[in-house]
Short mmCIF file of C-alpha atoms in Angstrom, two decimals:
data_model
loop_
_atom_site.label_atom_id
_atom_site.label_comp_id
_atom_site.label_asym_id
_atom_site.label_seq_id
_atom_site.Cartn_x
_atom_site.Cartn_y
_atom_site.Cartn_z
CA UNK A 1 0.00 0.00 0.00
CA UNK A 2 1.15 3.37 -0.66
CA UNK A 3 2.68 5.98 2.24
CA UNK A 4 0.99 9.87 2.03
CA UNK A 5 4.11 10.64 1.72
CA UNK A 6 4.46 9.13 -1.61
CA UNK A 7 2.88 11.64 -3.91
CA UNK A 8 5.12 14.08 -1.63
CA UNK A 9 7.88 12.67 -3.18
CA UNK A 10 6.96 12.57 -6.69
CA UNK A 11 5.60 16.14 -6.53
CA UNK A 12 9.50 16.87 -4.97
CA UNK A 13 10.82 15.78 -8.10
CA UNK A 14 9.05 17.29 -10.49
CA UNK A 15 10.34 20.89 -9.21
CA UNK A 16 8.34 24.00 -8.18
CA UNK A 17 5.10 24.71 -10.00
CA UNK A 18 4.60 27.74 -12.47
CA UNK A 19 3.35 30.52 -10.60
CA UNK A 20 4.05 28.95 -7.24
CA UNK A 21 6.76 30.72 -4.65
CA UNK A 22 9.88 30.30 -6.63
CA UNK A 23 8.60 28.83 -9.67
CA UNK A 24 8.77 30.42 -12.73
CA UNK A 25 5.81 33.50 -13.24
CA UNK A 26 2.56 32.79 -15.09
CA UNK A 27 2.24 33.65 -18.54
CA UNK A 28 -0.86 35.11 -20.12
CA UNK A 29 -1.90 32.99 -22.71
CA UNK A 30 -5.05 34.70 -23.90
CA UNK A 31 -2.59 36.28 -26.20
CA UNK A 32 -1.20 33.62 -27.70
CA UNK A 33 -4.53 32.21 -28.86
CA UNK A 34 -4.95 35.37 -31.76
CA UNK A 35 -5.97 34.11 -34.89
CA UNK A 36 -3.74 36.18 -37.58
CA UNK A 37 -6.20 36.84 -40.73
CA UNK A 38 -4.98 37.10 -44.01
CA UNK A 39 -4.12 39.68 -45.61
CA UNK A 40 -5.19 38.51 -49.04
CA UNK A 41 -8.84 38.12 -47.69
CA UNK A 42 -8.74 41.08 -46.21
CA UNK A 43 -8.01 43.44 -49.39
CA UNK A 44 -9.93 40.97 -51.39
CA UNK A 45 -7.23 40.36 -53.72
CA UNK A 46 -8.13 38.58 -56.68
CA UNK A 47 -4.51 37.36 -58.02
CA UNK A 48 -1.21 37.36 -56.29
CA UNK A 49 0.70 39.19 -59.15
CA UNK A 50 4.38 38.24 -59.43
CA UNK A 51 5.44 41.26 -60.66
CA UNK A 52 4.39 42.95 -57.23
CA UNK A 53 7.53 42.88 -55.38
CA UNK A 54 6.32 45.42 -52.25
CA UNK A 55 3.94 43.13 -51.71
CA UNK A 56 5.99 39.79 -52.23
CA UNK A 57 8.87 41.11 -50.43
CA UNK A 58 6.97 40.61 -46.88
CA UNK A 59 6.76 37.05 -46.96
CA UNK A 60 10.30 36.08 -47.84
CA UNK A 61 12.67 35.89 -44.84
CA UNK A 62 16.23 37.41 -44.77
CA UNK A 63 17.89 34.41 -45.91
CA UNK A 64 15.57 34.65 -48.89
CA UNK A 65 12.80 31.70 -47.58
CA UNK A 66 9.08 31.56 -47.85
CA UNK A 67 7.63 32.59 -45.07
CA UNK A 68 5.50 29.82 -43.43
CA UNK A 69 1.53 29.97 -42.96
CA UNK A 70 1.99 30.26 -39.64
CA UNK A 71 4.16 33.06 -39.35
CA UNK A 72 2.74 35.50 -41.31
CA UNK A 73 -1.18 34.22 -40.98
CA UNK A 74 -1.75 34.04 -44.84
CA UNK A 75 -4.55 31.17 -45.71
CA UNK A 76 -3.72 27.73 -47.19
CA UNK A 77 -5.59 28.89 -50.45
CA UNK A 78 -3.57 32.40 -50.85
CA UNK A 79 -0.45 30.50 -49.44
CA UNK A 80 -0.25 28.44 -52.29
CA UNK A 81 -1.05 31.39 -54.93
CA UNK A 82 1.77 33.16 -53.13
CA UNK A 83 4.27 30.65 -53.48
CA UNK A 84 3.35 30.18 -56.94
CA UNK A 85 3.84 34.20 -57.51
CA UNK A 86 7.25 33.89 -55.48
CA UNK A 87 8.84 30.61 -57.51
CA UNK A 88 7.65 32.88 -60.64
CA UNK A 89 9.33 36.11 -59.51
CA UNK A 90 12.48 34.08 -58.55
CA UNK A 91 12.78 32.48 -61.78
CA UNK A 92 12.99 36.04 -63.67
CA UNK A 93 15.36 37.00 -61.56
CA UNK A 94 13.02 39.33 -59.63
CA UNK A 95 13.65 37.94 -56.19
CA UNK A 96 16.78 35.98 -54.72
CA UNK A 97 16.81 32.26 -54.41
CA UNK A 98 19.15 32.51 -51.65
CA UNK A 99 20.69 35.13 -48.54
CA UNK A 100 23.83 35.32 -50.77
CA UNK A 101 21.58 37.44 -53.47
CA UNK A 102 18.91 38.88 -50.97
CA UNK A 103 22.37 40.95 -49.70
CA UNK A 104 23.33 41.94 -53.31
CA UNK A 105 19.79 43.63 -54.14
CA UNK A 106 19.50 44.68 -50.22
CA UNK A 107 16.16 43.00 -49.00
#
């Protein structure tokens, strides 16, 4: 049979508790939970046109990557227009494949 002390000493090990004395503080998470919208939907665009480089230009990281869905809250149906748009610009030389090219043209 187990002692009272026994979930004592499994609590022990597990360290303090968040938000206990001398645990780590509480975090909010209300917001965390944020939906990001998309800013496709939200302007109602139509096409993604390649040739729009302001535009493209915000979802391409610094080392010249495609932004994930996640990150910049575009939906799955304008995500894959955008990439589309991007692989096009990228292939006429309008955007850099890589960091090494993003830092020639300054992105």
């Amino acid at each position: 049979m187990d002692s009272p002390s026994g979930d004592r000493d499994r609590d022990r090990d597990r360290g303090p508790r968040p938000g206990g004395p001398g645990g780590r503080p509480r975090r909010d998470y209300r917001s965390f939970n944020r939906r990001k919208v998309c800013s496709f939907c939200v302007d109602r665009v139509a096409e993604i046109d390649y040739k729009d480089l302001g535009r493209l230009r915000r979802y391409i990281s610094e080392r010249g990557k495609i932004e994930p869905r996640r990150k910049t809250g575009t939906c799955a149906r304008h995500q894959r227009r955008l990439t589309t748009a991007l692989k096009r610009a990228r292939a006429l030389a309008l955007l850099p494949y890589t960091a090494d090219q993003a830092r020639r043209i300054g992105i």
